[in-house]
XYZ file of C-alpha atoms in Angstrom:
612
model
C 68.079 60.459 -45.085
C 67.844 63.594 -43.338
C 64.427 63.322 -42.495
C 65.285 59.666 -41.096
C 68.375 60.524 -39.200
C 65.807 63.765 -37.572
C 63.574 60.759 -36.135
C 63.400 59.857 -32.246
C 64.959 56.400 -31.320
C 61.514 55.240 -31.035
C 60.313 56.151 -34.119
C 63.389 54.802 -35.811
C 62.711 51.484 -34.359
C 59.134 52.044 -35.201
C 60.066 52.762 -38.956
C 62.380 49.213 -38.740
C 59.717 47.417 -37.881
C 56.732 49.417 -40.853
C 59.149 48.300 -43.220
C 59.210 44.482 -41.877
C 55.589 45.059 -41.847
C 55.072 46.313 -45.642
C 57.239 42.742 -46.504
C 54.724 41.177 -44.637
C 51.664 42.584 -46.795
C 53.550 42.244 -49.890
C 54.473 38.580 -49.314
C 50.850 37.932 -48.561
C 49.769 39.711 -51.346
C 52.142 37.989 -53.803
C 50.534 34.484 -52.171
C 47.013 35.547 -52.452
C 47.860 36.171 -56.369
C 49.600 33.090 -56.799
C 46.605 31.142 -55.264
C 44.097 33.063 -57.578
C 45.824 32.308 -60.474
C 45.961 28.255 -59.503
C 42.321 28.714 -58.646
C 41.972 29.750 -62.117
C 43.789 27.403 -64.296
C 42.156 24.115 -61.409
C 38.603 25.767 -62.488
C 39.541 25.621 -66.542
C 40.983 22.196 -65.818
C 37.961 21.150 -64.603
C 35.090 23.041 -66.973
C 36.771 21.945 -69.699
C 38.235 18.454 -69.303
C 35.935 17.489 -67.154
C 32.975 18.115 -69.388
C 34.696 16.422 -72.177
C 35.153 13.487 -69.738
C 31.424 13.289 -69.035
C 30.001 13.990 -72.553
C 32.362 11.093 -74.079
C 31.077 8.623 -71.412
C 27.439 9.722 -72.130
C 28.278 8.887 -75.683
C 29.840 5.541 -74.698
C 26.579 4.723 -73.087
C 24.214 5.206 -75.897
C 26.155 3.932 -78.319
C 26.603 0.391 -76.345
C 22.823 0.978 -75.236
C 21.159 1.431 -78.703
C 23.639 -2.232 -80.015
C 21.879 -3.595 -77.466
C 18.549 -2.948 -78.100
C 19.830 -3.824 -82.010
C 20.674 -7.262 -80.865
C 17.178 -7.327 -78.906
C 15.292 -6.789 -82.445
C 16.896 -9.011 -84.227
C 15.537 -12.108 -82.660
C 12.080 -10.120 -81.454
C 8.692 -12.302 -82.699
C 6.170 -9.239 -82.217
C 6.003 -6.647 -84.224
C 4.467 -4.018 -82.176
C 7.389 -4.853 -79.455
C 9.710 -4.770 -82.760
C 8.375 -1.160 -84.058
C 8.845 0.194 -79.904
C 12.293 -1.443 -79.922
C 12.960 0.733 -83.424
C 11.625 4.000 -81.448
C 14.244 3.379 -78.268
C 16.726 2.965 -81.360
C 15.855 6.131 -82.642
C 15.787 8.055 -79.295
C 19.616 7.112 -78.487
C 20.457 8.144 -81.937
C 18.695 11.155 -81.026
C 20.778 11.179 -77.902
C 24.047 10.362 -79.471
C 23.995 12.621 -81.783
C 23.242 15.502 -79.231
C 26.662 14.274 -77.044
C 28.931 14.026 -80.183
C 27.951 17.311 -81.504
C 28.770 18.580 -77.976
C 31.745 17.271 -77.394
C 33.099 18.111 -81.319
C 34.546 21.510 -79.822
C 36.539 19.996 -77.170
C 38.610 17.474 -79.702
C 42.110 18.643 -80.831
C 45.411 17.205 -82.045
C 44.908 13.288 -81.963
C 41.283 13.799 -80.427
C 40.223 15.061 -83.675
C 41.449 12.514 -85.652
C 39.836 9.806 -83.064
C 36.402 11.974 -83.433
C 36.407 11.327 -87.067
C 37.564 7.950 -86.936
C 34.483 7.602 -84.322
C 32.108 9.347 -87.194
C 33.245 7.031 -89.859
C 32.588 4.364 -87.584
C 28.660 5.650 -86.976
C 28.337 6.217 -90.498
C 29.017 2.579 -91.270
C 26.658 1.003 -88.090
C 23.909 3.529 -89.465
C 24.308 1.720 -92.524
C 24.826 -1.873 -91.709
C 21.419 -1.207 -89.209
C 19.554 0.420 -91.669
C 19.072 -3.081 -93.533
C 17.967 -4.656 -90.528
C 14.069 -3.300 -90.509
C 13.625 -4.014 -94.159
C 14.823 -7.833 -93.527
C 12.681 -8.915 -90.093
C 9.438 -6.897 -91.892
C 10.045 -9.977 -94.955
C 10.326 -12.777 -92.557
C 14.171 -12.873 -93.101
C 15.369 -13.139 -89.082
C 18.389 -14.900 -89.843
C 19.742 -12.998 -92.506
C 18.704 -9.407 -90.305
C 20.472 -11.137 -86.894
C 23.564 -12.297 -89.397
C 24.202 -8.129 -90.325
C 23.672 -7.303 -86.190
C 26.712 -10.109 -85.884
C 29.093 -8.957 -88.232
C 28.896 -5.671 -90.279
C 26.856 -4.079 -87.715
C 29.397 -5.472 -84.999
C 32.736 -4.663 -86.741
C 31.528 -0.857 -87.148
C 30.539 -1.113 -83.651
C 33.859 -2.461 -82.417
C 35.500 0.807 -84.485
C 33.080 3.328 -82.578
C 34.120 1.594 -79.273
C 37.960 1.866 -79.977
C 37.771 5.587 -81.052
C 35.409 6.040 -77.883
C 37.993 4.684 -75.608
C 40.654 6.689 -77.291
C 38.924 9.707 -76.836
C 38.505 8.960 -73.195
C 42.072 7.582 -72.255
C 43.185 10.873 -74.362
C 40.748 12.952 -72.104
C 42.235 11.893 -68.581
C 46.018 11.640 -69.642
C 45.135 15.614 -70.591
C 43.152 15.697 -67.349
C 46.240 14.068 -65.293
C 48.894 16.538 -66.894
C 46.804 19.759 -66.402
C 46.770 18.493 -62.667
C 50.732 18.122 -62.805
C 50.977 21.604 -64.069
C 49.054 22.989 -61.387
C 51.021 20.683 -58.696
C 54.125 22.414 -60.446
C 53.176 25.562 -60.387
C 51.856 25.502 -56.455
C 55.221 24.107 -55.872
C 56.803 27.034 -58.003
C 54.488 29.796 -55.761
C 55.886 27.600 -52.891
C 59.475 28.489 -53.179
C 59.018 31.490 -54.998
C 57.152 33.067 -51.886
C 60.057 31.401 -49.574
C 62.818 33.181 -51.301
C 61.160 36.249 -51.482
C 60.087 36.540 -48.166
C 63.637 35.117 -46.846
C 65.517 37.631 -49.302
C 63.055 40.357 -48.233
C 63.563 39.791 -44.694
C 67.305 39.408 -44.583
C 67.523 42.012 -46.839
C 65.592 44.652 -44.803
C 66.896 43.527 -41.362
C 70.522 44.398 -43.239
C 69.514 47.801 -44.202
C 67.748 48.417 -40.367
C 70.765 47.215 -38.388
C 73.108 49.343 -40.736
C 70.700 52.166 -40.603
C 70.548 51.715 -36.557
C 74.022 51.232 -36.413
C 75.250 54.565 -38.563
C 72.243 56.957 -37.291
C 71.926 55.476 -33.525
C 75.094 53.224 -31.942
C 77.341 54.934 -33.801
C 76.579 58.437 -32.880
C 76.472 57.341 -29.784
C 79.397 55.428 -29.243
C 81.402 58.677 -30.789
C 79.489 60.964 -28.126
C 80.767 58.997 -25.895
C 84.274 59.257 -26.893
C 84.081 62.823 -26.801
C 82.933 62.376 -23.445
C 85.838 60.705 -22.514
C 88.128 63.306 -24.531
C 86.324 66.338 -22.488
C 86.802 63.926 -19.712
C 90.499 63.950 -19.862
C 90.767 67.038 -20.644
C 90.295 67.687 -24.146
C 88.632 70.851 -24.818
C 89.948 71.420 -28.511
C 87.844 68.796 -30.081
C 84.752 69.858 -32.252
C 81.467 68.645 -31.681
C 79.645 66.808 -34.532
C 75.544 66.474 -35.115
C 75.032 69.146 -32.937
C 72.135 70.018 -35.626
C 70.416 66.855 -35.346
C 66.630 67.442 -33.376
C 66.815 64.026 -31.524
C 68.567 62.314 -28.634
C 71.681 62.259 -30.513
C 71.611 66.183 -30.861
C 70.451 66.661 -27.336
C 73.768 64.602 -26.044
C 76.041 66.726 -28.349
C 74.555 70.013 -27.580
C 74.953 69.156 -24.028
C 78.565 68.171 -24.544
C 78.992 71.151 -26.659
C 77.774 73.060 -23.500
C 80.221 71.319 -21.440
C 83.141 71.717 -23.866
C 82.151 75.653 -23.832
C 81.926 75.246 -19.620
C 85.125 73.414 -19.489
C 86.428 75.991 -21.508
C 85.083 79.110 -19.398
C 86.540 76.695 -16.538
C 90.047 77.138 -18.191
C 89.648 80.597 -18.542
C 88.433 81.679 -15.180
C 91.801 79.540 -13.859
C 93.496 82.291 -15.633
C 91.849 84.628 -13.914
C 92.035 83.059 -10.429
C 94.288 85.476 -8.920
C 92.593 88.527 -9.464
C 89.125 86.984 -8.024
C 89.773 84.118 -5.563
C 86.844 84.932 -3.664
C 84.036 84.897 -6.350
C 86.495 81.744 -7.650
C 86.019 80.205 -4.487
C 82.460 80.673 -4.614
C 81.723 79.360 -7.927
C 84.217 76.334 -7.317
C 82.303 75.364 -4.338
C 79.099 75.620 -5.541
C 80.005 74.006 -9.703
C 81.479 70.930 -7.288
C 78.350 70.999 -4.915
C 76.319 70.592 -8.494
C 78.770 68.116 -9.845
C 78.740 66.054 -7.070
C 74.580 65.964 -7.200
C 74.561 65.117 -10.691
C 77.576 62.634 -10.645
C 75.777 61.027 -7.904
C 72.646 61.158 -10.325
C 70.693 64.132 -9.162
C 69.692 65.872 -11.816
C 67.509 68.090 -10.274
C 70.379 70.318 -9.144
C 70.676 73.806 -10.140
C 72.713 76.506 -9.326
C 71.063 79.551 -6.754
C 74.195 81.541 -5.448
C 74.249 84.515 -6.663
C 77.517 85.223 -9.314
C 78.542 88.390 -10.395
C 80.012 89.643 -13.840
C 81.239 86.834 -16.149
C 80.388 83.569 -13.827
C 76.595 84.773 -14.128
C 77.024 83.212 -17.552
C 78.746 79.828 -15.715
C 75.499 79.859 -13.739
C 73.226 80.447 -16.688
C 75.105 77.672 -18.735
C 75.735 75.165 -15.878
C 71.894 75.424 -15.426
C 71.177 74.867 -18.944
C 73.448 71.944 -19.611
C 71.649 70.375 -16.146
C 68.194 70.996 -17.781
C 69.376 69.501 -21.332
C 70.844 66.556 -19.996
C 67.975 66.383 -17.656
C 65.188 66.266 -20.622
C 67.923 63.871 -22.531
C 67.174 61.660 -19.881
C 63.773 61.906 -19.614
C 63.614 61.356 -23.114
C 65.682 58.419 -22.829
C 63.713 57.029 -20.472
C 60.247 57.611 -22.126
C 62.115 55.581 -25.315
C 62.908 53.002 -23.344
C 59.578 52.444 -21.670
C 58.324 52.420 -24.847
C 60.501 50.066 -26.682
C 59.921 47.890 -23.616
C 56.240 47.659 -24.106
C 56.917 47.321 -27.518
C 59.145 44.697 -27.682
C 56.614 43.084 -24.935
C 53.594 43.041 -27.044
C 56.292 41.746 -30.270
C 56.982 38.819 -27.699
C 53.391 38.139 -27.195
C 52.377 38.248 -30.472
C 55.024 36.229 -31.532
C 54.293 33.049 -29.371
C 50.646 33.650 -29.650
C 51.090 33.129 -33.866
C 53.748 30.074 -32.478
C 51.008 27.898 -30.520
C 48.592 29.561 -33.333
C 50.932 27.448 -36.024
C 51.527 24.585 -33.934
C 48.144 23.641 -33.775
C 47.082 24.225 -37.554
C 50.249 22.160 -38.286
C 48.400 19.067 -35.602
C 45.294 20.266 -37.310
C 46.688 19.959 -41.166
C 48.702 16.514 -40.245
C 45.531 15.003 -39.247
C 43.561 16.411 -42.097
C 46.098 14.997 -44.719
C 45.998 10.904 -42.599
C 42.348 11.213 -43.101
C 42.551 11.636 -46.547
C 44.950 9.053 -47.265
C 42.277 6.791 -45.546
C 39.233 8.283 -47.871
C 41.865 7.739 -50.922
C 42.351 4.172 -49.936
C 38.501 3.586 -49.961
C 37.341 5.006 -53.129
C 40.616 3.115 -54.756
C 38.989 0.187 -53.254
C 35.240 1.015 -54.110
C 36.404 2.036 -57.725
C 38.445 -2.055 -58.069
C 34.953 -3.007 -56.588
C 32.887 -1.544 -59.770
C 34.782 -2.923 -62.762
C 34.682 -6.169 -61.338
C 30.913 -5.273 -60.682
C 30.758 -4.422 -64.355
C 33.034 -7.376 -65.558
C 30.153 -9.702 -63.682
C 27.439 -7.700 -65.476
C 29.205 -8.245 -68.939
C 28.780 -12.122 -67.814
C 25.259 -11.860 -66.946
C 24.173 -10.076 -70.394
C 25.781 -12.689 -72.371
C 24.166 -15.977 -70.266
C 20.715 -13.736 -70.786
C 20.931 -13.516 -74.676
C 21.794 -17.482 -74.585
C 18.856 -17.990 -72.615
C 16.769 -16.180 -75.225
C 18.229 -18.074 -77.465
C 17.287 -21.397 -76.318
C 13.770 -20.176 -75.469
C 13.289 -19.204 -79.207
C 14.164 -22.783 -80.468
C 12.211 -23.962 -77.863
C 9.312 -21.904 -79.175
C 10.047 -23.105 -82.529
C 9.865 -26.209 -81.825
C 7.231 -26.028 -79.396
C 5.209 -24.839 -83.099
C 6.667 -27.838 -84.653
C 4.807 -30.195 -82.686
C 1.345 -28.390 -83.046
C 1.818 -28.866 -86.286
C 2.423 -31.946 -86.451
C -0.202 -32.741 -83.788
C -2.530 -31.151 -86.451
C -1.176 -34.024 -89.295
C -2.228 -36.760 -86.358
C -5.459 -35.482 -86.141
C -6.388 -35.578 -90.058
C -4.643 -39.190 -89.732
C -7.080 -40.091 -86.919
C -10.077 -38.949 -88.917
C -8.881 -40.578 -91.734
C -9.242 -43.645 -89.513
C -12.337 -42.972 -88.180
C -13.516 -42.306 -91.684
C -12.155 -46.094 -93.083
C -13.585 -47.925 -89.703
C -17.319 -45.677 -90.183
C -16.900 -47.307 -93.806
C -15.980 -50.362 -92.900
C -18.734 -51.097 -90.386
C -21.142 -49.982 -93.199
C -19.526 -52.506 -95.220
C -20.157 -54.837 -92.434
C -23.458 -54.120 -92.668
C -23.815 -54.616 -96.359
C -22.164 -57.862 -95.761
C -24.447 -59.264 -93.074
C -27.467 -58.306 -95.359
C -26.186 -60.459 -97.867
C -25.185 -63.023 -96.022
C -28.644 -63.074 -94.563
C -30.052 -63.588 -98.049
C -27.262 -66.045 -99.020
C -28.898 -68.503 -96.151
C -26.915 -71.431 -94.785
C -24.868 -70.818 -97.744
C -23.548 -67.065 -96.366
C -23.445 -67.828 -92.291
C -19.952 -68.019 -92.138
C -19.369 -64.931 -94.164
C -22.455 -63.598 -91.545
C -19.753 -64.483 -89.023
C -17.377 -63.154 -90.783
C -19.442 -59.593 -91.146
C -20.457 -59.429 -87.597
C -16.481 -59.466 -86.249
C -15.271 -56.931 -89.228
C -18.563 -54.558 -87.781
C -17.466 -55.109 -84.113
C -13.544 -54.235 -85.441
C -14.842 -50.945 -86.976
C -16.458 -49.926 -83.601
C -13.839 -50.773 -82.031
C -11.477 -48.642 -84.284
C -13.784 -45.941 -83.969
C -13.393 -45.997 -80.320
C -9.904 -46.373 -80.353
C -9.619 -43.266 -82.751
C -11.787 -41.073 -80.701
C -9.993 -42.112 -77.376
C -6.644 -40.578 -79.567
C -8.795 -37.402 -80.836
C -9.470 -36.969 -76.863
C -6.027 -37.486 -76.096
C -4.400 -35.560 -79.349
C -6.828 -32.621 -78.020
C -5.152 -32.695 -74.572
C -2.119 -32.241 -76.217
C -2.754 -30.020 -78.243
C -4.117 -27.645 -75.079
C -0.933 -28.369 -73.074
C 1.347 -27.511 -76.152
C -0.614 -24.397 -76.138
C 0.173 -23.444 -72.926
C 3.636 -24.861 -73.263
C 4.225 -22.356 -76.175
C 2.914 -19.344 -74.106
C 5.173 -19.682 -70.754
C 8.412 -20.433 -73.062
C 7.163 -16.986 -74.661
C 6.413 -15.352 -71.487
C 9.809 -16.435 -70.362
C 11.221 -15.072 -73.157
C 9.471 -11.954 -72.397
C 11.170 -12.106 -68.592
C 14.589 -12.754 -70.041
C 14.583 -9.303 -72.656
C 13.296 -7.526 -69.412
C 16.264 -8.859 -66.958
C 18.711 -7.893 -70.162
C 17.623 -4.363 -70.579
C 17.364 -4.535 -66.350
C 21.205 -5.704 -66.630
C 22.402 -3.468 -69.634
C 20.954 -0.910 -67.470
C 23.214 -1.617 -64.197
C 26.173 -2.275 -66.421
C 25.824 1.238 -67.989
C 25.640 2.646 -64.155
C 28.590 0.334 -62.870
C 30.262 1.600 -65.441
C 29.360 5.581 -64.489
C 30.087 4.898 -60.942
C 33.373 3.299 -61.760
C 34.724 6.378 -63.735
C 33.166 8.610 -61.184
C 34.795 6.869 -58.386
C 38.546 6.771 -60.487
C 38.136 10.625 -60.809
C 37.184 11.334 -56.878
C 40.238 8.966 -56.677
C 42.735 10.723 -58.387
C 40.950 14.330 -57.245
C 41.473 12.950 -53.314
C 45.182 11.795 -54.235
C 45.699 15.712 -55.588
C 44.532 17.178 -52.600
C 46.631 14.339 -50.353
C 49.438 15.446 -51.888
C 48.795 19.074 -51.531
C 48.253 19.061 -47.987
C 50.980 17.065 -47.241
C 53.050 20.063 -48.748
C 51.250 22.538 -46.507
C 51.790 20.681 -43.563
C 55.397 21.157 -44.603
C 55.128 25.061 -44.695
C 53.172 25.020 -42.020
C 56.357 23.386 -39.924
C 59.035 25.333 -41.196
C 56.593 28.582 -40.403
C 56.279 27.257 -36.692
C 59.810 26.897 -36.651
C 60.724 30.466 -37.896
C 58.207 32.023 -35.472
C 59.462 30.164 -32.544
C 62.949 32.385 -33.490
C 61.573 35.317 -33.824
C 60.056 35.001 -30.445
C 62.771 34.015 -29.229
C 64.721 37.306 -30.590
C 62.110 38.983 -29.292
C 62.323 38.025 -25.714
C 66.116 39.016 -26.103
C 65.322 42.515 -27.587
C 62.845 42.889 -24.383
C 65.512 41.651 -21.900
C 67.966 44.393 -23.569
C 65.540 47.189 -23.594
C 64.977 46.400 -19.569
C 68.440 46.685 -18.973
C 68.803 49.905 -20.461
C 65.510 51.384 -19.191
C 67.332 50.351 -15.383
C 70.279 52.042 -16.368
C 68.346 55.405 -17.227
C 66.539 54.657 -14.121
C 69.551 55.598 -12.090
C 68.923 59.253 -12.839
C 66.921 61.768 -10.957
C 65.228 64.025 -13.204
C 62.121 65.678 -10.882
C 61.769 66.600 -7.300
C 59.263 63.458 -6.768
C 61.103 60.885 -8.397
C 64.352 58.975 -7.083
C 66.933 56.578 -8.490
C 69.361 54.602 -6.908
C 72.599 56.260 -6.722
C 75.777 54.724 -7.034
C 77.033 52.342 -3.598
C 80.352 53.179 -4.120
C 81.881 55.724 -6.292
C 80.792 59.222 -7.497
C 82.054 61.469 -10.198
C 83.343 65.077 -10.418
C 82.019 64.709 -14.091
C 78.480 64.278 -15.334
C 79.702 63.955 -18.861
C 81.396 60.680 -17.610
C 78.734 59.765 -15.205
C 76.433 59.298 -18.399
C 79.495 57.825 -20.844
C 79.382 54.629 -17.753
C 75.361 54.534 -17.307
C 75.846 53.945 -21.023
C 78.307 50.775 -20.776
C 81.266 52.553 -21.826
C 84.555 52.367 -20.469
C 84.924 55.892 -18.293
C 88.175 56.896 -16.835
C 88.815 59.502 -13.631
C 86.290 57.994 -11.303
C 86.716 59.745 -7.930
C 85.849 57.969 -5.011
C 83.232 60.316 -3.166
């Protein structure tokens, strides 16, 4: 306290405004930590849950991916098209297994339970598949599609249901470590308000009680000595005469004067026996009062005193030079506090249009994410309807293949029975070549019979022309059964090659679904993440406001702590301290007193004004 109470005005004021400044570094220190430490838990939040999210959607996909090529096999003809479909089969296993033993650290609580549920699940598809191979290698299609419908499907529908457990699990966790984060920003928020607003009032208390005991109030009591020593008072004691600033210059200088006023008393008393050198040193002390209450401080005394008013001289001249570098000093502070509060001013509505326009800049910032939110919403609606048309699409695909297998089926049907016509035909052909030859046999006899056998020669001759004619007939229907035959042949091989077309536009689909459905997640997430971030700078755009608000009145406090400095820097400006310089002097009234001249150039009330 000593030390502090030792300090020039200046550096008082200069100390006020350190401390204000240390608040200000520890407030933005205290932020910065806050803000690391949400920095850290957003970037666990995200490794972690995020990851999760992704590997349990990866899953998702190869497990729907590798039913799908299940269903594919079951109603496949080729067997080199059935042994590749087994090795895509294998390859998402491969796959699956990889993303479920990665994402096995990440499940806890309920997550583990849904994780085994999901394994239990696998274990019982693996094993309804697993029959499927052994059945289409012996010809038994039906009964290898029937385990794809049912077993195989029921297991599936279990691995989907844990899936989507574990997901919906995964972003409720996701959505709640976001809340926590939103709830501890808003914590930091307030947190940092209160401490900078208790801070602040807190060490503007302690200043203006520290300026008020160690600088108003010393001076306001100099001044009332002044008045007492003005009145005539010379009994009082002078306090904080040991102090080595302004404060102690004003009461050693009063101290001086209480001593002079005292001499004064004495030499009174001593009047009679030296009028003379009284005279002398009356005339002259007034001459000097009258400069300095007139505020020349440049006076000093020159006549030449004998025996004890030498020491008047000496002291007069003393007190003139104290209270002359009192001034000086007084006015150095106040030039300086001027320029200081000046350049507080500026800075202060510099940072005020500074904080204006991040506030425009933040308000805008937070309406053009509202607009981006808006869009992905809309983009991420636009996907699962995407996917829910896909999801059509696959189904009308595996009826199509459907249909073209019973149309290849019975597509075979008819060669095969195009291949009974055709033994029936040569049958024909066979009875009419032995008929004719019959025909033959006939005529011959009938040729021998005579007139006896010519109508049974008749007879003979229209049976033969029958059998050629049934020959014809039967080879016209061989020609025509062969045509057939070609154009079933070709029938069979573009219902095939559609068939073909149709598994290639349902892997083509399952494909797009499984990316409609990645895009849809990705675009819910970006969703949510640009709602967080909406929300966020909405509440800086808050701070950001109230901060504009609080600079604007502490510029405006500054402005009135330069207007008060100028008025007392013209008030010590009314002094003359150097042959150069000049002040105005007073228009109208002088004093016989400098100790009351500079109690009223100080704004206190100073009685026993003489008119000059």
């Amino acid at each position: 306290m000593s030390i502090f109470r030792n300090l020039r005005i200046a550096q008082k004021v200069l100390a006020g405004l350190g401390v204000l400044a240390l608040l200000s570094v520890f407030v933005a220190g205290f932020g910065v930590y806050q803000l690391s430490s949400m920095a850290e838990r957003s970037g666990t939040l995200i490794s972690e849950q995020a990851e999760s999210m992704k590997l349990a959607a990866q899953a998702n996909e190869n497990k729907s991916r590798m039913h799908q090529i299940w269903y594919a096999t079951a109603i496949e003809n080729d067997l080199p098209d059935f042994r590749k479909q087994l090795d895509e089969i294998a390859s998402e296993r491969r796959e699956l297994k990889e993303k479920l033993d990665a994402l096995r650290p990440f499940m806890r609580g309920n997550d583990a339970e849904h994780f085994a549920t999901l394994e239990q699940g696998l274990a019982e598809y693996y094993a309804a598949t697993d029959q499927v191979p052994p059945l289409w290698i012996a010809g038994r299609r039906e009964e290898a599609e029937d385990v794809i419908q049912h077993p195989a499907r029921e297991a599936f529908e279990k691995i989907d249901q844990a899936l989507s457990a574990i997901v919906t699990s995964q972003d409720e966790a996701l959505d709640a470590g976001a809340a926590a984060a939103e709830a501890q920003s808003t914590r930091a928020l307030w947190t940092l308000i209160i401490v900078s607003l208790v801070g602040l009032v807190s060490i503007c208390g302690a200043v203006v009680m520290m300026v008020g005991r160690e600088v108003t109030g010393p001076i306001i009591a100099m001044t009332s000595l002044m008045n007492r020593l003005a009145n005539g008072d010379h009994r009082m004691d002078v306090p904080n005469t040991e102090r080595r600033e302004e404060i102690g210059d004003m009461a050693r200088a009063i101290l001086v004067f209480r001593d002079n006023a005292r001499a004064q008393a004495i030499a009174e008393d001593e009047k009679a026996q030296a009028d003379a050198e009284q005279k002398l040193v009356v005339d002259t002390l007034a001459e000097g009062l009258r400069s300095v209450a007139g505020g020349d401080l440049t006076y000093e005394i020159t006549a030449n005193f004998t025996g004890r008013y030498a020491d008047v001289k000496s002291s007069f001249n003393d007190a003139i030079s104290s209270l002359r570098a009192l001034i000086g000093t007084v006015i150095e502070s106040a030039h300086s506090l001027q320029a200081g509060s000046q350049e507080i001013a500026q800075a202060a509505e510099d940072l005020a249009r500074r904080t204006e326009s991040n506030a425009a800049s933040i308000e805008e910032t937070t309406a053009a994410l509202t607009q981006i939110d808006g869009r992905i919403k809309a983009t991420a609606e636009a996907a699962v309807r995407t996917v829910s048309r896909a999801d059509g699409a696959i189904s009308s695909v595996s009826g199509g293949r459907s249909i073209a297998d019973e149309a290849v089926q019975a597509m075979g049907r008819v060669r095969e029975s195009a291949k009974g016509i055709d033994e029936v035909i040569e049958g024909v052909d066979k009875i009419a070549f032995q008929t004719r030859v019959l025909a033959m046999n006939a005529a011959v006899e009938a040729g021998r019979a005579g007139d006896a056998g010519r109508g049974f020669a008749v007879v003979a001759d229209l049976v033969s022309a029958l059998a050629m004619r049934a020959e014809e007939e039967a080879k016209r229907a061989r020609d025509q059964l062969t045509l057939t035959q070609t154009d079933i042949v070709t029938a069979v091989g573009a219902v095939q090659s559609i068939n073909g077309a149709l598994t290639d536009i349902s892997e083509g689909v399952g494909e797009v679904h499984a990316l409609l459905d990645t895009m849809a997640h990705d675009n819910q997430a970006q969703a949510t993440a640009i709602t967080q971030i909406s929300a966020a700078m909405s509440t800086m755009d808050q701070s950001t406001q109230q901060n504009a608000a609080m600079v604007e009145e502490t510029s405006a406090a500054a402005r009135n702590l330069s207007g008060e400095v100028q008025s007392l820097s013209d008030q010590a400006n009314r002094f003359r301290i150097d042959g150069a310089g000049s002040a105005g002097k007073s228009r109208s009234s002088r004093t016989t007193d400098p100790a009351l001249y500079l109690a009223a150039s100080s704004g206190a009330a100073a009685p026993g004004w003489a008119t000059a």
